[in-house]
Short mmCIF file of C-alpha atoms in Angstrom, two decimals:
data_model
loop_
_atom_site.label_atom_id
_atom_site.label_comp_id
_atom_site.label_asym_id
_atom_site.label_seq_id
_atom_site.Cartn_x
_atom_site.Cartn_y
_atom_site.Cartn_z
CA UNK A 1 0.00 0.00 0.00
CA UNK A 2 1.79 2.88 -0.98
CA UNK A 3 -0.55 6.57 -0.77
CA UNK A 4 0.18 9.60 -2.12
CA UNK A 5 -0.87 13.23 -1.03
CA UNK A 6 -0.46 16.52 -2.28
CA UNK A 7 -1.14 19.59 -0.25
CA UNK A 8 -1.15 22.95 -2.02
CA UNK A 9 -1.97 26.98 -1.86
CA UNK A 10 -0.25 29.72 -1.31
CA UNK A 11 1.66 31.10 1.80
CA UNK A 12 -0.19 31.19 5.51
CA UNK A 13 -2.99 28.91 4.74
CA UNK A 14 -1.07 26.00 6.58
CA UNK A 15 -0.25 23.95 3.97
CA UNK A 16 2.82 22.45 5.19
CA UNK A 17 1.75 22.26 8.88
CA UNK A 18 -1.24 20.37 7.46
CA UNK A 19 1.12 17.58 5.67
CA UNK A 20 3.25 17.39 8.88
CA UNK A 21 0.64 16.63 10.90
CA UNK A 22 -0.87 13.77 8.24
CA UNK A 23 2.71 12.51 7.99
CA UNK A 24 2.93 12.27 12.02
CA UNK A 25 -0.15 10.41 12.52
CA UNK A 26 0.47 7.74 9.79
CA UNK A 27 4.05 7.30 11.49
CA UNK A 28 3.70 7.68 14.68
CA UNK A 29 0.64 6.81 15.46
CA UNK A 30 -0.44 4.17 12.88
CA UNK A 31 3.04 2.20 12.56
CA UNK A 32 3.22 3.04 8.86
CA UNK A 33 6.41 4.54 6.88
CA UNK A 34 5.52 8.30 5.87
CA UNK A 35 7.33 10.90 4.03
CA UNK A 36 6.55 14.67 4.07
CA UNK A 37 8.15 16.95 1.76
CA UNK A 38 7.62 20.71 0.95
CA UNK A 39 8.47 23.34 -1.52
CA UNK A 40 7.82 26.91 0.29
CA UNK A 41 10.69 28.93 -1.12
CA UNK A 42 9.75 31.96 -2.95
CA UNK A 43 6.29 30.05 -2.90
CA UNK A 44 5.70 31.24 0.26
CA UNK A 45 4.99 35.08 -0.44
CA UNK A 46 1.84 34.33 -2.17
CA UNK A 47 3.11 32.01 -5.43
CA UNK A 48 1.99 28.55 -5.10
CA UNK A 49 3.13 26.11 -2.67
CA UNK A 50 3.09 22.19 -1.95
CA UNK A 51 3.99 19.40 0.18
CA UNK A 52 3.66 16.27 -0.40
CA UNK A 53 2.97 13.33 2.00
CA UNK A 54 3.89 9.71 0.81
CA UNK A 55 2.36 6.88 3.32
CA UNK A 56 3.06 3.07 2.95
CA UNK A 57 3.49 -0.08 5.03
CA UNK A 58 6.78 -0.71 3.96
CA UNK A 59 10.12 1.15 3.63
CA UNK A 60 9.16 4.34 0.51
CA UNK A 61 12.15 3.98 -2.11
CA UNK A 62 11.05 7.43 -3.43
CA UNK A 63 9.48 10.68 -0.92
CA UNK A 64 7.80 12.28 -3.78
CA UNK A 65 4.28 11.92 -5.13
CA UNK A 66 4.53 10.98 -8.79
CA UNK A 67 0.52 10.68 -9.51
CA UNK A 68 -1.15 11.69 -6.39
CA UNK A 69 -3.85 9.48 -4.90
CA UNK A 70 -5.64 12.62 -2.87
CA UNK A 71 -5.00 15.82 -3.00
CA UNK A 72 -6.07 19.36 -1.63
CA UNK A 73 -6.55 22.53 -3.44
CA UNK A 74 -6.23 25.74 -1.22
CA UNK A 75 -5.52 28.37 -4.15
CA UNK A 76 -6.34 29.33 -8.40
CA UNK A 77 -2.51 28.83 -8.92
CA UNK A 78 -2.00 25.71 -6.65
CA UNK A 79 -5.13 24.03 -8.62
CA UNK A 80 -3.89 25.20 -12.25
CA UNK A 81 -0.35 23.91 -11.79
CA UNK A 82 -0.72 20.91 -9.88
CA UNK A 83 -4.47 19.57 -10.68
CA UNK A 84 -3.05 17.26 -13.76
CA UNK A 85 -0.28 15.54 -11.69
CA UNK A 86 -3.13 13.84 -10.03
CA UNK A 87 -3.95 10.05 -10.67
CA UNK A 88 -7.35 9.40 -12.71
CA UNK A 89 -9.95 8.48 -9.65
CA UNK A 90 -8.12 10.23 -7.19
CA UNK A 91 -9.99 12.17 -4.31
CA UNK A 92 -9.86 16.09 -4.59
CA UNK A 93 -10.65 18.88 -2.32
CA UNK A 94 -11.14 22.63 -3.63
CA UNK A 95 -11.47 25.91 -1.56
CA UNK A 96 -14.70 26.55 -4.06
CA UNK A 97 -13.97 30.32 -3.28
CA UNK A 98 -10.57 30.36 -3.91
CA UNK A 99 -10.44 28.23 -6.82
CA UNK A 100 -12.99 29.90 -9.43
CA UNK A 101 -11.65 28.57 -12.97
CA UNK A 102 -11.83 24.87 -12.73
CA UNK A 103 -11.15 22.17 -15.82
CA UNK A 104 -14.43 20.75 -15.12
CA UNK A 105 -13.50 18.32 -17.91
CA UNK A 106 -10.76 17.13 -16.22
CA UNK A 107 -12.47 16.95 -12.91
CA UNK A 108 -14.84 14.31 -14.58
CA UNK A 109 -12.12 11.64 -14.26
CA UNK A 110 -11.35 12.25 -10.53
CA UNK A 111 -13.86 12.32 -7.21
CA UNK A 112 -13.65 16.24 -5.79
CA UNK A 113 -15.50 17.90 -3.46
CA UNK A 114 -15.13 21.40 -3.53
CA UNK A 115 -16.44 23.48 -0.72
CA UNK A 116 -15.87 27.29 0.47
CA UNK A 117 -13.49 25.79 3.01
CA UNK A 118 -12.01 29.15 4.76
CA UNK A 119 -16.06 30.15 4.95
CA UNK A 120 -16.99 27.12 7.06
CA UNK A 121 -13.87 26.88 9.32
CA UNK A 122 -14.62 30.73 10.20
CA UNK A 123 -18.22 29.73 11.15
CA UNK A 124 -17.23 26.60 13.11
CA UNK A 125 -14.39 28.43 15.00
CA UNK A 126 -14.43 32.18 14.50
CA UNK A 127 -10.62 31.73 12.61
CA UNK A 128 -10.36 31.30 9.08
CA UNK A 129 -6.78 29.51 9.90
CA UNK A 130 -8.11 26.82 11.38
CA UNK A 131 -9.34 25.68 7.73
CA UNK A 132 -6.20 23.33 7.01
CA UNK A 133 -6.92 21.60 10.43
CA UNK A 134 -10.88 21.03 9.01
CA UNK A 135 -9.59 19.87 5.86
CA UNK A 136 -7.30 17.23 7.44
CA UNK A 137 -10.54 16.07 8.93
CA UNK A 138 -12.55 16.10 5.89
CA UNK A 139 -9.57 14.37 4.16
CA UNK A 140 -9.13 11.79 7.21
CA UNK A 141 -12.70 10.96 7.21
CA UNK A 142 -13.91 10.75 3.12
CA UNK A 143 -10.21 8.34 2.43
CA UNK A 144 -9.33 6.61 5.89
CA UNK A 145 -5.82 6.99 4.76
CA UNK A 146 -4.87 7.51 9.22
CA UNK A 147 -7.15 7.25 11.67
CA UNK A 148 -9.36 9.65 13.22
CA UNK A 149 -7.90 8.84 16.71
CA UNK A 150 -4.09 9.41 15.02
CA UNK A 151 -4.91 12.55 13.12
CA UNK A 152 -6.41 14.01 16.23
CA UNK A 153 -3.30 12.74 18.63
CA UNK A 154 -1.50 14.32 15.32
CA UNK A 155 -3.11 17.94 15.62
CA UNK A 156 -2.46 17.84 19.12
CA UNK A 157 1.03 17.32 19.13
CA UNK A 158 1.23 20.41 16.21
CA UNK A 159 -1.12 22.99 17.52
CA UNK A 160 0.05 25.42 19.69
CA UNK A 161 -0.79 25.31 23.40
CA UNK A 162 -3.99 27.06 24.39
CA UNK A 163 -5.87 26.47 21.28
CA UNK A 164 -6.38 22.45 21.28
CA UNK A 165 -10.14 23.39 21.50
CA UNK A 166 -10.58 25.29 18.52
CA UNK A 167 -8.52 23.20 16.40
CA UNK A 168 -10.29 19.75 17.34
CA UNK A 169 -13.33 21.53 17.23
CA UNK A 170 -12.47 22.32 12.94
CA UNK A 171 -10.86 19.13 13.14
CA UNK A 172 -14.24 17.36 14.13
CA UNK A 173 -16.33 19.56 11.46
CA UNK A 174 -14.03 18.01 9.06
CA UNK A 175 -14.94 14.67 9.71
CA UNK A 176 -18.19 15.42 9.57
CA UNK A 177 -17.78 16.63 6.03
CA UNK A 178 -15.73 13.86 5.81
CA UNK A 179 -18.58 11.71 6.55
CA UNK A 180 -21.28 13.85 4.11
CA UNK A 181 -18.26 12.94 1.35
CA UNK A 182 -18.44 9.24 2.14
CA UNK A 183 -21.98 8.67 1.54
CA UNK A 184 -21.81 10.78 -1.65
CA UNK A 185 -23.93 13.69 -0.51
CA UNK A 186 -21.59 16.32 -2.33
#
């Protein structure tokens, strides 16, 4: 079993923290060999930037994704560089808001769900950061690629101290988008 995941927007949205912490549950708290890798350079003032998480149950010969099994869109110029590295069938979330021009042709060969992501974590927490935590939910919960009790051990260990509450609060919307994604009701 070797998974692929590609996490991209642009700089602040938590992109990276949100592959650390997928990367940390699937290793340390599911046993499995995981990856994370990140490309934040210049990205990071606004351009486009990704990280990549590669999970398996045996030793990963290569850390990058080469056709991504899920993936997550946070920005237009994430989504319009990286959508067609994706593998046909693979599992796609889109910050609807943030990604406006979509290859809805395209799209037709892959399961997305695209949803206005920053909206949603602001009304289930007040902060529009805690979106990446949601989306690790939503992610966790539609592909059962970790476990819901490592992703949440996961965003503990990452968050800082004194806001635990929030984040598992987003983290538990997530799931229950997660959950909406499962039965097909997007």
């Amino acid at each position: 079993m070797r998974k692929e995941i590609l996490f991209s927007g642009f700089g602040g949205q938590g992109v990276i923290l949100a592959s650390v912490i997928l990367g940390r549950a699937a290793a340390v708290y599911e046993n499995l060999y995981a990856v994370q890798t990140q490309a934040y350079g210049p990205e990071s003032r606004g351009g486009a930037s990704k990280a990549e998480v590669v999970i398996s149950d045996e030793p990963i010969d290569y850390p990058k994704t080469l056709q991504p099994d899920y993936a997550v869109f946070f920005s237009q110029e994430a989504y319009s560089k990286y959508l067609h590295t994706v593998k046909e069938g693979a599992k796609v979330i889109i910050e609807d808001e943030l990604v406006p021009h979509r290859d809805l042709e395209f799209e037709k060969k892959l399961n997305v769900i695209a949803l206005p992501l920053t909206e949603i974590a602001e009304e289930t927490t007040g902060l529009s950061l805690t979106m990446n935590i949601m989306t690790i939910g939503i992610l966790t919960a539609w592909t059962e690629v970790v476990s819901r009790e490592a992703i949440e051990k996961a965003v503990l260990d990452a968050v800082p101290k004194g806001t635990e509450e929030i984040n598992l609060r987003a983290l538990k919307k997530g799931f229950e988008l997660g959950e909406k994604a499962r039965r097909g009701e997007f």
